[in-house]
Coordinates of C-alpha atoms in Angstrom, one line a residue:
Chain Q
M3 CA 203.5 104.9 111.8
I4 CA 204.1 108.9 112.2
G5 CA 206.7 110.8 110.8
R6 CA 208.0 114.1 111.3
L7 CA 206.4 116.9 113.2
N8 CA 204.9 118.9 110.3
H9 CA 204.0 121.4 112.7
V10 CA 202.0 122.7 115.7
A11 CA 199.1 124.8 115.7
I12 CA 198.1 127.9 118.1
A13 CA 195.3 129.2 117.7
V14 CA 195.2 133.4 118.4
P15 CA 192.9 135.9 118.5
D16 CA 194.9 138.8 116.7
L17 CA 197.0 137.1 114.0
A18 CA 198.8 140.6 112.8
A19 CA 199.9 140.5 116.9
A20 CA 201.1 137.1 116.8
A21 CA 203.1 137.2 113.8
A22 CA 205.1 140.5 115.1
Q23 CA 205.6 138.9 118.2
Y24 CA 207.2 136.0 117.0
R25 CA 209.0 138.0 114.2
G26 CA 210.1 140.5 116.9
T27 CA 209.9 139.3 120.2
L28 CA 211.1 135.7 119.7
G29 CA 213.3 136.7 115.8
A30 CA 211.8 134.1 114.5
D31 CA 211.4 133.8 110.5
V32 CA 207.7 134.8 109.6
G33 CA 205.9 134.0 106.5
A34 CA 203.1 136.0 104.9
P35 CA 199.2 135.7 105.9
R36 CA 197.2 133.4 103.9
A37 CA 193.3 132.9 103.9
L38 CA 192.0 129.6 103.8
P39 CA 188.2 130.0 103.8
E40 CA 187.7 126.4 103.2
H41 CA 189.1 125.7 106.7
G42 CA 187.7 129.0 108.4
V43 CA 191.1 130.3 109.4
T44 CA 193.5 132.5 108.1
I45 CA 197.2 131.5 108.9
V46 CA 200.7 132.3 108.9
F47 CA 203.9 130.0 109.5
V48 CA 206.7 130.5 111.6
T49 CA 209.5 128.8 109.7
L50 CA 212.4 127.0 112.5
P51 CA 215.0 125.0 111.5
N52 CA 213.2 121.3 112.1
T53 CA 209.6 122.1 111.9
S54 CA 206.9 125.2 111.6
I55 CA 204.4 126.5 114.1
E56 CA 201.5 127.6 112.6
L57 CA 199.9 130.8 113.9
M58 CA 195.6 130.6 112.8
E59 CA 193.0 133.1 113.5
P60 CA 189.3 132.8 112.8
L61 CA 188.0 133.3 109.2
G62 CA 184.1 133.8 108.5
E63 CA 181.2 132.8 110.8
A64 CA 181.7 129.5 111.0
S65 CA 185.1 129.2 111.8
P66 CA 186.1 126.0 113.8
L67 CA 188.5 128.1 115.9
A68 CA 185.3 130.2 117.3
G69 CA 184.5 128.0 120.3
F70 CA 188.2 127.2 121.0
L71 CA 188.6 131.1 121.4
Q72 CA 185.5 131.4 123.2
K73 CA 187.0 129.0 126.0
S74 CA 190.7 130.7 125.7
P75 CA 190.4 134.1 124.6
A76 CA 194.0 134.8 124.6
G77 CA 194.5 131.7 122.4
G78 CA 196.4 128.4 122.7
M79 CA 198.0 125.4 121.3
H80 CA 195.1 123.8 119.0
H81 CA 196.6 120.9 117.3
L82 CA 199.8 118.6 116.5
C83 CA 200.2 117.5 112.6
Y84 CA 202.0 114.6 112.3
E85 CA 203.3 113.1 108.6
V86 CA 202.5 109.7 107.2
A87 CA 203.4 108.4 104.0
D88 CA 199.9 107.0 103.1
I89 CA 197.3 108.3 104.4
S90 CA 194.2 106.3 103.5
A91 CA 196.4 103.4 105.2
A92 CA 196.8 105.8 108.1
A93 CA 193.1 106.1 108.4
A94 CA 192.3 102.3 107.7
R95 CA 194.9 101.4 110.6
L96 CA 193.3 104.3 113.3
E97 CA 190.0 102.9 112.7
A98 CA 190.9 99.3 113.1
E99 CA 192.5 100.4 116.7
G100 CA 189.1 102.0 117.4
A101 CA 190.1 105.6 117.0
R102 CA 188.0 108.3 115.4
V103 CA 189.2 109.7 112.1
L104 CA 187.1 113.4 112.2
G105 CA 185.3 114.0 108.6
P106 CA 186.5 113.2 105.2
V107 CA 190.2 113.7 103.7
K108 CA 190.6 117.4 102.9
T109 CA 193.5 119.4 101.1
G110 CA 195.3 120.9 103.7
A111 CA 197.3 124.6 104.3
H112 CA 200.4 122.9 102.3
G113 CA 198.0 121.1 99.2
R114 CA 198.3 117.7 100.9
P115 CA 196.0 115.2 101.9
V116 CA 195.2 115.9 105.7
L117 CA 192.9 114.5 108.2
F118 CA 192.2 114.8 111.7
L119 CA 191.5 112.0 114.8
H120 CA 189.9 112.9 117.9
P121 CA 191.3 114.5 120.7
K122 CA 189.8 112.6 123.4
D123 CA 191.1 109.3 121.9
F124 CA 194.7 110.7 122.0
T125 CA 195.4 112.2 125.7
G126 CA 193.5 115.8 124.9
T127 CA 195.4 116.4 122.0
L128 CA 194.0 117.2 118.3
I129 CA 196.0 115.0 115.9
E130 CA 196.3 116.3 112.3
L131 CA 197.6 113.6 109.8
E132 CA 199.2 114.8 106.5
E133 CA 200.5 112.5 103.7
A134 CA 204.0 113.6 103.3
T135 CA 205.5 114.8 100.2
P136 CA 206.7 111.9 98.2
Chain U
M27 CA 216.4 134.0 118.6
I28 CA 214.4 131.1 118.9
G29 CA 216.0 128.2 116.9
R30 CA 215.1 124.4 116.6
L31 CA 211.6 123.4 118.5
N32 CA 213.3 120.8 120.8
H33 CA 209.8 119.0 121.9
V34 CA 206.2 119.7 122.8
A35 CA 205.3 118.5 125.7
I36 CA 202.0 116.7 126.6
A37 CA 200.1 116.2 130.1
V38 CA 198.6 112.8 130.5
P39 CA 196.9 111.4 133.3
D40 CA 198.5 107.8 132.6
L41 CA 201.6 107.9 131.2
A42 CA 202.2 104.1 130.6
A43 CA 198.7 104.2 128.5
A44 CA 199.9 107.3 126.6
A45 CA 203.0 105.3 125.8
A46 CA 201.5 102.5 124.6
Q47 CA 199.2 104.4 122.2
Y48 CA 202.6 106.3 121.1
R49 CA 204.3 103.0 120.5
G50 CA 201.3 100.8 119.4
T51 CA 198.9 103.2 117.8
L52 CA 200.9 105.8 116.4
G53 CA 203.8 103.5 115.6
A54 CA 206.6 106.1 116.9
D55 CA 209.9 105.4 118.9
V56 CA 209.0 105.8 122.3
G57 CA 211.8 105.7 125.4
A58 CA 211.7 104.7 129.0
P59 CA 210.1 106.7 132.1
R60 CA 212.1 108.9 133.6
A61 CA 211.3 110.4 137.2
L62 CA 212.1 113.9 137.3
P63 CA 211.0 114.7 141.0
E64 CA 212.9 118.2 140.9
H65 CA 210.2 119.3 138.3
G66 CA 207.7 117.2 139.6
V67 CA 206.8 114.9 136.8
T68 CA 207.5 111.1 135.3
I69 CA 208.7 111.8 131.6
V70 CA 209.0 109.8 128.3
F71 CA 210.2 111.2 124.9
V72 CA 208.6 110.2 121.7
T73 CA 211.6 110.5 119.3
L74 CA 210.6 111.9 116.0
P75 CA 212.6 112.2 112.7
N76 CA 212.8 115.9 113.6
T77 CA 211.9 116.9 116.7
S78 CA 210.4 115.1 120.1
I79 CA 207.0 114.8 122.2
E80 CA 207.4 114.8 126.0
L81 CA 205.0 112.8 127.8
M82 CA 204.7 114.1 131.2
E83 CA 202.6 112.3 134.1
P84 CA 202.3 114.0 137.4
L85 CA 205.2 112.8 140.3
G86 CA 204.5 113.8 144.0
E87 CA 202.1 116.1 146.0
A88 CA 203.6 119.2 144.8
S89 CA 203.3 118.4 140.5
P90 CA 202.7 121.2 138.4
L91 CA 200.5 119.2 136.7
A92 CA 198.1 118.5 139.0
G93 CA 196.4 122.1 138.3
F94 CA 196.6 121.3 134.4
L95 CA 195.1 118.0 134.7
Q96 CA 192.2 119.1 136.9
K97 CA 191.0 121.3 134.6
S98 CA 191.7 118.7 131.6
P99 CA 191.6 115.1 133.2
A100 CA 191.9 113.7 129.6
G101 CA 195.1 115.5 129.5
G102 CA 196.2 118.0 126.6
M103 CA 199.0 120.0 125.3
H104 CA 201.1 122.1 128.2
H105 CA 204.2 123.6 126.6
L106 CA 206.6 124.0 123.3
C107 CA 210.1 124.3 124.2
Y108 CA 212.3 126.0 121.8
E109 CA 216.4 126.3 121.4
V110 CA 218.1 129.4 122.2
A111 CA 221.8 129.8 122.0
D112 CA 222.1 131.5 124.9
I113 CA 219.4 131.4 127.9
S114 CA 220.8 134.5 130.0
A115 CA 220.9 136.3 126.9
A116 CA 217.5 135.0 125.7
A117 CA 216.1 136.0 129.4
A118 CA 217.9 139.8 129.3
R119 CA 216.1 140.2 125.9
L120 CA 212.9 138.9 126.6
E121 CA 212.2 141.0 130.2
A122 CA 213.4 143.8 128.3
E123 CA 210.6 143.7 125.9
G124 CA 207.8 143.0 128.8
A125 CA 207.7 139.3 128.9
R126 CA 207.5 137.6 132.2
V127 CA 210.2 134.7 132.8
L128 CA 208.9 132.6 135.0
G129 CA 211.1 131.4 137.9
P130 CA 215.2 131.2 137.5
V131 CA 217.2 129.2 135.2
K132 CA 216.9 125.2 136.2
T133 CA 218.3 122.5 134.6
G134 CA 215.7 120.7 132.2
A135 CA 215.2 117.1 131.2
H136 CA 218.4 117.1 128.7
G137 CA 220.2 118.4 131.1
R138 CA 220.8 121.7 129.8
P139 CA 219.5 125.2 131.1
V140 CA 215.9 126.1 131.2
L141 CA 213.6 128.8 131.9
F142 CA 209.8 129.3 131.4
L143 CA 207.8 132.5 129.7
H144 CA 204.0 133.4 131.1
P145 CA 201.7 131.8 128.7
K146 CA 199.2 135.2 128.9
D147 CA 202.2 137.0 127.2
F148 CA 202.5 134.3 124.4
T149 CA 198.8 134.1 122.8
G150 CA 198.0 131.6 125.7
T151 CA 201.4 129.0 124.9
L152 CA 203.5 127.9 128.3
I153 CA 206.8 128.5 126.4
E154 CA 210.1 127.0 127.9
L155 CA 213.5 127.9 126.1
E156 CA 216.5 125.6 126.5
E157 CA 219.8 126.2 126.0
A158 CA 220.8 124.1 122.9
T159 CA 224.2 122.2 123.1
P160 CA 227.1 124.5 121.7

């Protein structure tokens, strides 16, 4: 069912510093910051030859990253995003197998439908599913 | 400098259960377990179309995963592995910029030279560098 690894998301306390480090120290191709107020984050994509790294900084008071960064002030890996062909079919299959789908399908950073799966159901890893571009 | 994302490693308390979940619930292509006693882990690779997920379970008393799983008994994302063209050149560049290279270059799960970078220097993310196949 899962296809490509669309991206790995890393929560960071200082997006400008993290972007500068990926661009400078690691010599990667780093995009411009984009605010996603509906997700409570500002993001930057690091484009690698085969996938992307999404650096995310909290945006606003109710950011879902606030708790994460309270526990891990230096930042850390936050979630993995796998592509699926049909997000409704994927959600139905996963729910039938007892996995908890978190909230309704939303529109993700690439303008595609996304949903999240409970990390406790997947070896402590928060998984995002994104419907791949047809 | 960094090239492809070679793999994302996830520490798990029960490799057989995690492999079964990636194969069954997530419908992915999951390989056979391999013991790497020199690294203190048993691993399974999940092959995605563009990269791999490395599921890792502790092997032996002195496994480097023991502490991680004590803090996160359900498991969790452990490290990211980026490919570089020349691992010695990468290590020299990173050390010149003040990043801490952890230990000497070893041979990794793909039989290629690898090293690790201190997570505190990279927004809480443990980074492995692997010299890409020429």
